[in-house]
Amino acid sequence: MDGIGSTRLTSGGLLLLLVAACPAAEAPSERAIDPSVRFDSEYQAGDVRPHVEFLADPARGGRPGGKADAAADYIVERFQQYGLKPLFSQKQSGRDAYFQIVPEATDETGEAAVMGRNIGAVLPGSDPQLNDEVIILSAHYDHLGMRGGALFAGADDNASGVAMLLEVAERLAKQKTAPKRTIAFVAFDLEERMLFGSQWFAAHLPWPEKNVKLFTTADMIGRSLGNLDLPAVFVLGSEYAPHLKNVLDDVGEPEGLEVARLGIDLIGTRSDYGPFRDRKIPFLFFSTGQSDVYHTPRDVPETIDYEKLARVTGLVDRIVVAAANDGVAPEWTDELQPNLDEARTLNRIATRLLDEAENRRLGALQLLTIGQAKSRTQGILDRGTMTADERSWLVRLSQVMLISVF
Ligand SMILES: [Zn+2]
């Protein structure tokens, strides 16, 4: 995954964006987040750590796409242990039915070699009215393998996401009554190779596309953006399905964790939600952001924040269950509304950065950018409204901030 923190902007564009201004106009008032909605995450660091330690153990060889067999076996064995049915084939039995082959292009003999294998299990919904509707919870299990003689263990990217997936799958599978809608648990292969796994899955769904009511994926949920002291998880994508904002509001935040909402256009296509966004299927992307060990051999289990990972796991559990039991299913809209939550998130990042400016030895231009981001978002929050123009300006400024600092 390319994380939150990497964007493609030229230096000329950077400067332009810093000085540009735009007129303000009123926008409809926002539904405020109720900060009192807090809960204790039911997950502990000790629940998620063993999965990360196994998947990012040097013996896993950095889980190269298409060749991460031991990791794949580990995931399938756990789905079987939890009593979850295979997702992909009723005809096949045993472990093979948990795999969806992602083929290479066919060769001259018409044969297609195996490029990779997606893994899937399903928890059928308990409500006969709603159980043909599907909520997907996913995380990619592949990483970079060995490069230049160095091992890329991929503890945060994305053993952390797979740990969440397995723990939530176990917890929901053990519930006396399953949620109303069907929940599919999917571990994608080949995310690091242009999303081939999720591209193939989205093009070869086990259900009619209209039955998929929500796609969720987590990628890197065990550290923090640029190593900022920010106890937050970014949640992106709710802007395309307004009802999801209500779901996020109702679920609230676990004790000790902030839910930082952002528009997906701030980062572009950076993980497995891409193929679903492209099909206008409502989605939510969870990530704690790109830290300084991103895509380096230093992304090892020893330095993961397991308390934070456990809290994010509790949050994702609640959101998936709320969506699976909700009387209303999220619906896609292209009519994006400016959202104060985003200004709140960017204000939070800018504030943290300024608090840590000395340690980070930020340059004058960086401080100017961050200062602008903080004052502009504070103005918007004080006023309580944000125009579409202001938002697009803010997105540009934030991309500058993210690229110039992280
Ligand atoms: Zn990733």
Short mmCIF file of C-alpha atoms and ligand atoms in Angstrom, two decimals:
data_model
loop_
_atom_site.label_atom_id
_atom_site.label_comp_id
_atom_site.label_asym_id
_atom_site.label_seq_id
_atom_site.Cartn_x
_atom_site.Cartn_y
_atom_site.Cartn_z
CA MET A 1 0.00 0.00 0.00
CA ASP A 2 1.00 3.55 -0.65
CA GLY A 3 -0.21 5.19 2.58
CA ILE A 4 -1.81 8.40 3.68
CA GLY A 5 1.13 10.78 3.45
CA SER A 6 2.14 10.12 -0.18
CA THR A 7 0.66 12.24 -2.96
CA ARG A 8 1.88 13.27 -6.41
CA LEU A 9 2.37 17.05 -6.65
CA THR A 10 5.05 19.05 -8.47
CA SER A 11 7.00 21.68 -6.48
CA GLY A 12 5.66 24.43 -8.78
CA GLY A 13 2.14 23.28 -7.99
CA LEU A 14 3.03 23.31 -4.28
CA LEU A 15 3.92 26.97 -4.25
CA LEU A 16 0.87 27.95 -6.28
CA LEU A 17 -1.41 26.18 -3.86
CA LEU A 18 0.09 27.89 -0.83
CA VAL A 19 -0.84 31.40 -1.95
CA ALA A 20 -4.17 30.77 -3.72
CA ALA A 21 -7.33 31.94 -1.83
CA CYS A 22 -11.05 31.41 -2.47
CA PRO A 23 -14.33 33.21 -1.58
CA ALA A 24 -16.48 31.88 1.36
CA ALA A 25 -20.30 31.21 1.21
CA GLU A 26 -22.77 29.48 3.60
CA ALA A 27 -23.28 25.65 3.46
CA PRO A 28 -25.98 23.55 5.25
CA SER A 29 -25.20 22.83 8.94
CA GLU A 30 -23.54 19.52 9.78
CA ARG A 31 -24.66 16.65 12.00
CA ALA A 32 -22.18 16.95 14.90
CA ILE A 33 -20.22 13.96 16.18
CA ASP A 34 -21.39 13.14 19.69
CA PRO A 35 -18.08 12.91 21.58
CA SER A 36 -19.86 11.24 24.50
CA VAL A 37 -20.39 8.14 22.40
CA ARG A 38 -17.41 6.17 23.73
CA PHE A 39 -16.95 2.47 24.34
CA ASP A 40 -14.26 0.16 25.64
CA SER A 41 -12.74 -1.86 22.86
CA GLU A 42 -13.49 -5.49 23.60
CA TYR A 43 -10.17 -6.45 22.07
CA GLN A 44 -6.83 -6.62 23.84
CA ALA A 45 -3.25 -6.22 22.62
CA GLY A 46 -2.75 -9.92 23.41
CA ASP A 47 -5.51 -10.84 20.94
CA VAL A 48 -3.89 -9.21 17.92
CA ARG A 49 -0.16 -9.53 18.66
CA PRO A 50 0.22 -13.30 17.96
CA HIS A 51 -1.19 -12.87 14.43
CA VAL A 52 1.22 -10.02 13.64
CA GLU A 53 4.17 -11.93 15.10
CA PHE A 54 3.37 -15.03 13.01
CA LEU A 55 2.64 -13.20 9.74
CA ALA A 56 5.65 -10.87 10.02
CA ASP A 57 8.04 -13.51 11.33
CA PRO A 58 11.19 -13.62 9.13
CA ALA A 59 10.29 -17.25 8.38
CA ARG A 60 7.32 -15.90 6.36
CA GLY A 61 9.83 -14.32 3.97
CA GLY A 62 7.95 -11.01 3.80
CA ARG A 63 4.85 -12.68 2.25
CA PRO A 64 5.63 -11.98 -1.42
CA GLY A 65 2.48 -11.83 -3.57
CA GLY A 66 1.41 -15.20 -4.96
CA LYS A 67 3.94 -17.03 -2.81
CA ALA A 68 2.83 -16.32 0.77
CA ASP A 69 1.73 -19.93 1.28
CA ALA A 70 2.40 -20.26 5.02
CA ALA A 71 0.48 -17.04 5.69
CA ALA A 72 -2.39 -18.27 3.48
CA ASP A 73 -2.53 -21.59 5.32
CA TYR A 74 -2.54 -19.75 8.66
CA ILE A 75 -5.54 -17.66 7.60
CA VAL A 76 -7.52 -20.61 6.17
CA GLU A 77 -6.87 -22.75 9.28
CA ARG A 78 -8.24 -19.99 11.47
CA PHE A 79 -11.35 -19.48 9.37
CA GLN A 80 -11.93 -23.25 9.64
CA GLN A 81 -11.29 -23.20 13.41
CA TYR A 82 -13.86 -20.38 13.79
CA GLY A 83 -16.41 -22.57 11.95
CA LEU A 84 -16.78 -20.12 9.07
CA LYS A 85 -17.88 -21.49 5.73
CA PRO A 86 -15.68 -21.15 2.64
CA LEU A 87 -16.66 -18.21 0.43
CA PHE A 88 -15.73 -19.30 -3.02
CA SER A 89 -16.96 -22.71 -3.88
CA GLN A 90 -19.75 -24.88 -2.66
CA LYS A 91 -18.58 -27.64 -5.03
CA GLN A 92 -15.06 -27.90 -3.63
CA SER A 93 -14.65 -29.07 -0.08
CA GLY A 94 -11.97 -28.58 2.45
CA ARG A 95 -9.47 -25.76 2.36
CA ASP A 96 -9.52 -25.27 -1.43
CA ALA A 97 -13.00 -23.79 -1.21
CA TYR A 98 -11.56 -20.88 0.76
CA PHE A 99 -9.33 -19.85 -2.15
CA GLN A 100 -10.08 -17.76 -5.26
CA ILE A 101 -7.32 -18.23 -7.81
CA VAL A 102 -6.07 -15.03 -9.42
CA PRO A 103 -4.73 -16.22 -12.78
CA GLU A 104 -1.86 -14.92 -14.86
CA ALA A 105 -2.69 -14.11 -18.47
CA THR A 106 -3.26 -17.31 -20.44
CA ASP A 107 -0.15 -18.64 -22.22
CA GLU A 108 0.11 -20.02 -25.79
CA THR A 109 -1.41 -23.32 -24.59
CA GLY A 110 -4.39 -21.42 -23.25
CA GLU A 111 -3.36 -22.35 -19.71
CA ALA A 112 -3.23 -19.66 -17.05
CA ALA A 113 -0.67 -20.01 -14.31
CA VAL A 114 -1.62 -19.04 -10.77
CA MET A 115 -0.58 -15.44 -10.04
CA GLY A 116 -2.08 -15.36 -6.57
CA ARG A 117 -4.86 -16.55 -4.26
CA ASN A 118 -7.51 -14.51 -2.48
CA ILE A 119 -8.90 -16.13 0.67
CA GLY A 120 -12.51 -15.87 1.77
CA ALA A 121 -14.94 -17.09 4.43
CA VAL A 122 -18.58 -16.22 5.05
CA LEU A 123 -20.91 -15.76 8.02
CA PRO A 124 -24.44 -16.08 6.63
CA GLY A 125 -26.85 -13.39 7.84
CA SER A 126 -29.55 -14.34 10.34
CA ASP A 127 -32.39 -12.27 8.84
CA PRO A 128 -34.17 -13.94 5.90
CA GLN A 129 -35.12 -10.48 4.60
CA LEU A 130 -31.59 -9.17 4.62
CA ASN A 131 -29.18 -12.11 4.42
CA ASP A 132 -28.79 -11.91 0.65
CA GLU A 133 -27.19 -8.51 1.26
CA VAL A 134 -23.46 -8.60 1.95
CA ILE A 135 -21.00 -6.58 4.02
CA ILE A 136 -17.36 -7.29 3.10
CA LEU A 137 -14.57 -6.95 5.69
CA SER A 138 -11.11 -7.33 4.16
CA ALA A 139 -7.35 -6.85 4.45
CA HIS A 140 -4.51 -7.77 2.13
CA TYR A 141 -2.06 -10.43 3.39
CA ASP A 142 0.74 -10.05 0.84
CA HIS A 143 3.74 -7.77 1.20
CA LEU A 144 7.08 -7.12 -0.54
CA GLY A 145 9.07 -10.28 0.31
CA MET A 146 12.88 -9.96 -0.03
CA ARG A 147 14.35 -6.98 -1.88
CA GLY A 148 18.02 -6.29 -2.45
CA GLY A 149 18.85 -9.06 0.03
CA ALA A 150 16.76 -7.38 2.75
CA LEU A 151 13.60 -8.82 4.31
CA PHE A 152 10.47 -6.66 4.25
CA ALA A 153 8.49 -8.27 7.07
CA GLY A 154 5.40 -6.07 6.66
CA ALA A 155 4.22 -6.01 10.30
CA ASP A 156 2.09 -2.89 9.85
CA ASP A 157 1.67 -3.42 6.09
CA ASN A 158 -0.43 -5.41 6.44
CA ALA A 159 -0.08 -8.07 9.12
CA SER A 160 -1.87 -5.54 11.36
CA GLY A 161 -4.92 -5.51 9.05
CA VAL A 162 -5.03 -9.31 8.82
CA ALA A 163 -4.82 -9.55 12.63
CA MET A 164 -7.93 -7.34 12.86
CA LEU A 165 -9.71 -9.41 10.19
CA LEU A 166 -9.07 -12.71 12.02
CA GLU A 167 -10.04 -11.39 15.45
CA VAL A 168 -13.31 -9.85 14.23
CA ALA A 169 -14.10 -13.01 12.22
CA GLU A 170 -13.57 -15.17 15.32
CA ARG A 171 -15.64 -12.89 17.55
CA LEU A 172 -18.60 -12.66 15.16
CA ALA A 173 -18.51 -16.36 14.26
CA LYS A 174 -18.86 -17.21 17.96
CA GLN A 175 -21.90 -14.99 18.51
CA LYS A 176 -25.11 -16.92 19.31
CA THR A 177 -27.01 -14.98 16.62
CA ALA A 178 -25.19 -13.77 13.56
CA PRO A 179 -25.79 -10.21 12.35
CA LYS A 180 -28.76 -9.77 9.99
CA ARG A 181 -26.82 -9.28 6.73
CA THR A 182 -24.22 -11.73 5.52
CA ILE A 183 -20.61 -10.83 6.32
CA ALA A 184 -17.75 -11.96 4.08
CA PHE A 185 -14.21 -11.99 5.44
CA VAL A 186 -11.65 -11.62 2.62
CA ALA A 187 -7.83 -11.66 2.72
CA PHE A 188 -6.55 -10.28 -0.59
CA ASP A 189 -3.37 -11.33 -2.32
CA LEU A 190 -1.36 -9.10 -4.71
CA GLU A 191 -2.35 -5.74 -3.22
CA GLU A 192 1.25 -4.67 -3.57
CA ARG A 193 1.02 -5.48 -7.29
CA MET A 194 -1.45 -2.90 -8.48
CA LEU A 195 -4.31 -4.37 -6.50
CA PHE A 196 -4.51 -7.43 -8.78
CA GLY A 197 -6.16 -9.52 -6.06
CA SER A 198 -9.01 -7.13 -5.27
CA GLN A 199 -9.37 -6.17 -8.94
CA TRP A 200 -9.92 -9.84 -9.79
CA PHE A 201 -12.27 -10.36 -6.83
CA ALA A 202 -14.39 -7.30 -7.69
CA ALA A 203 -14.66 -8.54 -11.26
CA HIS A 204 -15.54 -12.09 -10.11
CA LEU A 205 -17.80 -11.58 -7.10
CA PRO A 206 -19.50 -14.63 -5.50
CA TRP A 207 -22.78 -12.58 -5.50
CA PRO A 208 -24.59 -10.20 -7.83
CA GLU A 209 -22.80 -6.83 -7.46
CA LYS A 210 -26.00 -5.12 -6.26
CA ASN A 211 -26.03 -7.40 -3.20
CA VAL A 212 -22.78 -5.90 -1.90
CA LYS A 213 -23.97 -3.11 0.38
CA LEU A 214 -20.67 -2.13 1.95
CA PHE A 215 -16.98 -2.88 1.30
CA THR A 216 -14.53 -2.23 4.12
CA THR A 217 -10.77 -2.69 4.15
CA ALA A 218 -7.96 -1.94 6.59
CA ASP A 219 -4.38 -1.32 5.54
CA MET A 220 -1.73 -0.39 8.13
CA ILE A 221 -3.58 0.08 11.42
CA GLY A 222 -0.73 -0.43 13.91
CA ARG A 223 1.31 2.78 13.85
CA SER A 224 0.65 6.51 13.18
CA LEU A 225 0.95 9.04 10.38
CA GLY A 226 4.55 10.18 10.21
CA ASN A 227 5.06 8.82 13.76
CA LEU A 228 2.90 11.70 15.01
CA ASP A 229 1.74 11.31 18.61
CA LEU A 230 -1.81 11.05 17.29
CA PRO A 231 -4.09 8.37 18.81
CA ALA A 232 -6.21 8.31 15.67
CA VAL A 233 -7.37 6.02 12.90
CA PHE A 234 -8.30 7.61 9.59
CA VAL A 235 -11.65 6.53 8.15
CA LEU A 236 -12.06 7.44 4.49
CA GLY A 237 -14.88 7.04 2.00
CA SER A 238 -18.03 7.92 3.98
CA GLU A 239 -18.45 10.99 1.77
CA TYR A 240 -19.73 8.74 -1.03
CA ALA A 241 -22.50 7.20 1.13
CA PRO A 242 -24.02 9.81 3.48
CA HIS A 243 -25.77 7.17 5.61
CA LEU A 244 -22.32 5.89 6.65
CA LYS A 245 -21.73 9.14 8.48
CA ASN A 246 -24.73 8.28 10.70
CA VAL A 247 -23.30 4.81 11.27
CA LEU A 248 -19.94 6.31 12.29
CA ASP A 249 -21.68 8.89 14.50
CA ASP A 250 -23.76 6.23 16.21
CA VAL A 251 -20.83 3.88 16.79
CA GLY A 252 -18.64 6.66 18.18
CA GLU A 253 -15.06 6.15 19.33
CA PRO A 254 -13.35 3.59 21.55
CA GLU A 255 -11.77 4.97 24.68
CA GLY A 256 -8.29 6.18 23.78
CA LEU A 257 -8.82 6.37 20.01
CA GLU A 258 -9.95 9.19 17.72
CA VAL A 259 -11.86 8.51 14.51
CA ALA A 260 -10.40 10.96 11.97
CA ARG A 261 -12.62 11.23 8.87
CA LEU A 262 -11.18 12.26 5.53
CA GLY A 263 -12.27 12.30 1.90
CA ILE A 264 -10.64 9.58 -0.19
CA ASP A 265 -9.62 12.13 -2.86
CA LEU A 266 -7.01 13.38 -0.42
CA ILE A 267 -4.97 10.24 -1.09
CA GLY A 268 -6.34 8.77 -4.36
CA THR A 269 -6.21 4.97 -4.89
CA ARG A 270 -3.93 3.52 -2.25
CA SER A 271 -5.41 0.17 -1.34
CA ASP A 272 -8.06 -2.45 -2.10
CA TYR A 273 -11.05 -0.09 -1.95
CA GLY A 274 -10.07 1.15 -5.45
CA PRO A 275 -11.97 -1.48 -7.50
CA PHE A 276 -15.08 -1.01 -5.34
CA ARG A 277 -15.02 2.79 -5.47
CA ASP A 278 -14.73 2.43 -9.24
CA ARG A 279 -17.92 0.31 -9.20
CA LYS A 280 -19.70 2.86 -6.97
CA ILE A 281 -20.06 0.35 -4.14
CA PRO A 282 -20.11 2.17 -0.76
CA PHE A 283 -16.80 1.63 1.04
CA LEU A 284 -14.84 2.53 4.13
CA PHE A 285 -11.04 2.51 4.30
CA PHE A 286 -9.31 2.27 7.69
CA SER A 287 -5.67 3.24 8.18
CA THR A 288 -3.55 4.84 10.89
CA GLY A 289 -1.41 6.33 8.13
CA GLN A 290 2.07 6.00 6.72
CA SER A 291 4.83 5.94 9.34
CA ASP A 292 8.57 6.33 8.77
CA VAL A 293 9.08 2.56 8.48
CA TYR A 294 6.64 2.27 5.60
CA HIS A 295 7.93 -0.16 2.93
CA THR A 296 11.27 -0.55 4.73
CA PRO A 297 12.88 -3.57 6.46
CA ARG A 298 12.18 -1.71 9.75
CA ASP A 299 8.44 -2.52 9.61
CA VAL A 300 8.79 -5.31 12.18
CA PRO A 301 6.45 -6.68 14.91
CA GLU A 302 8.49 -5.33 17.82
CA THR A 303 7.49 -1.70 17.14
CA ILE A 304 3.76 -2.08 16.45
CA ASP A 305 1.36 -0.22 18.82
CA TYR A 306 -0.74 -3.26 19.81
CA GLU A 307 -3.00 -1.30 22.18
CA LYS A 308 -3.94 0.99 19.29
CA LEU A 309 -4.37 -1.96 16.92
CA ALA A 310 -6.73 -3.60 19.45
CA ARG A 311 -8.78 -0.41 19.72
CA VAL A 312 -9.03 -0.06 15.93
CA THR A 313 -10.13 -3.72 15.81
CA GLY A 314 -12.91 -2.94 18.29
CA LEU A 315 -14.01 0.05 16.21
CA VAL A 316 -14.11 -1.91 12.92
CA ASP A 317 -16.06 -4.70 14.63
CA ARG A 318 -18.69 -2.23 15.81
CA ILE A 319 -19.00 -0.49 12.44
CA VAL A 320 -19.33 -3.75 10.48
CA VAL A 321 -21.93 -5.11 12.92
CA ALA A 322 -23.86 -1.82 12.91
CA ALA A 323 -23.97 -1.83 9.09
CA ALA A 324 -24.93 -5.53 9.01
CA ASN A 325 -27.85 -4.97 11.40
CA ASP A 326 -28.92 -1.55 10.15
CA GLY A 327 -32.47 -1.16 8.82
CA VAL A 328 -31.02 1.06 6.08
CA ALA A 329 -28.25 0.04 3.67
CA PRO A 330 -25.69 2.68 2.60
CA GLU A 331 -26.28 4.08 -0.90
CA TRP A 332 -23.73 5.60 -3.24
CA THR A 333 -23.93 9.27 -4.19
CA ASP A 334 -21.77 11.35 -6.52
CA GLU A 335 -23.10 14.52 -4.90
CA LEU A 336 -20.33 15.12 -2.35
CA GLN A 337 -21.13 17.47 0.52
CA PRO A 338 -18.34 19.40 2.27
CA ASN A 339 -17.92 17.84 5.72
CA LEU A 340 -16.67 19.57 8.85
CA ASP A 341 -15.25 16.28 10.15
CA GLU A 342 -12.56 16.61 7.52
CA ALA A 343 -11.65 20.12 8.59
CA ARG A 344 -11.54 18.79 12.16
CA THR A 345 -9.12 16.01 11.13
CA LEU A 346 -6.80 18.30 9.18
CA ASN A 347 -6.84 20.81 12.01
CA ARG A 348 -5.85 17.99 14.39
CA ILE A 349 -2.92 16.91 12.18
CA ALA A 350 -1.70 20.48 11.70
CA THR A 351 -1.94 21.17 15.44
CA ARG A 352 0.05 18.04 16.32
CA LEU A 353 2.67 18.89 13.76
CA LEU A 354 3.10 22.40 15.14
CA ASP A 355 3.31 20.97 18.67
CA GLU A 356 6.15 18.73 17.47
CA ALA A 357 7.70 21.28 15.11
CA GLU A 358 10.90 21.65 17.12
CA ASN A 359 11.64 17.93 17.31
CA ARG A 360 10.87 17.59 13.63
CA ARG A 361 13.03 20.53 12.64
CA LEU A 362 10.44 21.74 10.16
CA GLY A 363 11.57 24.35 7.63
CA ALA A 364 10.02 27.80 7.11
CA LEU A 365 7.99 26.72 4.07
CA GLN A 366 6.69 23.66 5.93
CA LEU A 367 5.74 25.77 8.94
CA LEU A 368 3.98 28.23 6.62
CA THR A 369 1.98 25.41 5.02
CA ILE A 370 1.04 23.82 8.30
CA GLY A 371 0.23 27.18 9.85
CA GLN A 372 -2.08 27.95 6.94
CA ALA A 373 -3.77 24.57 7.27
CA LYS A 374 -4.31 25.13 10.98
CA SER A 375 -5.65 28.69 10.75
CA ARG A 376 -7.89 28.01 7.74
CA THR A 377 -9.42 24.89 9.28
CA GLN A 378 -9.85 26.68 12.61
CA GLY A 379 -11.72 29.46 10.79
CA ILE A 380 -14.00 26.94 9.15
CA LEU A 381 -14.65 25.12 12.43
CA ASP A 382 -15.38 28.35 14.28
CA ARG A 383 -17.80 29.38 11.55
CA GLY A 384 -19.30 25.86 11.42
CA THR A 385 -19.63 25.82 7.63
CA MET A 386 -17.38 24.90 4.71
CA THR A 387 -17.99 25.62 1.04
CA ALA A 388 -17.11 23.23 -1.77
CA ASP A 389 -14.46 25.71 -2.97
CA GLU A 390 -12.94 25.91 0.47
CA ARG A 391 -12.87 22.14 0.60
CA SER A 392 -11.02 21.73 -2.68
CA TRP A 393 -8.55 24.37 -1.53
CA LEU A 394 -8.16 22.54 1.75
CA VAL A 395 -7.56 19.23 -0.02
CA ARG A 396 -4.79 20.80 -2.09
CA LEU A 397 -3.20 22.43 0.94
CA SER A 398 -3.37 19.19 2.91
CA GLN A 399 -1.72 17.27 0.07
CA VAL A 400 1.06 19.85 0.17
CA MET A 401 1.31 19.47 3.92
CA LEU A 402 1.38 15.67 3.75
CA ILE A 403 3.94 15.53 0.94
CA SER A 404 6.24 18.20 2.36
CA VAL A 405 6.28 16.85 5.91
CA PHE A 406 5.95 13.06 5.76
ZN ZN B 1 -0.64 -2.39 2.42
#
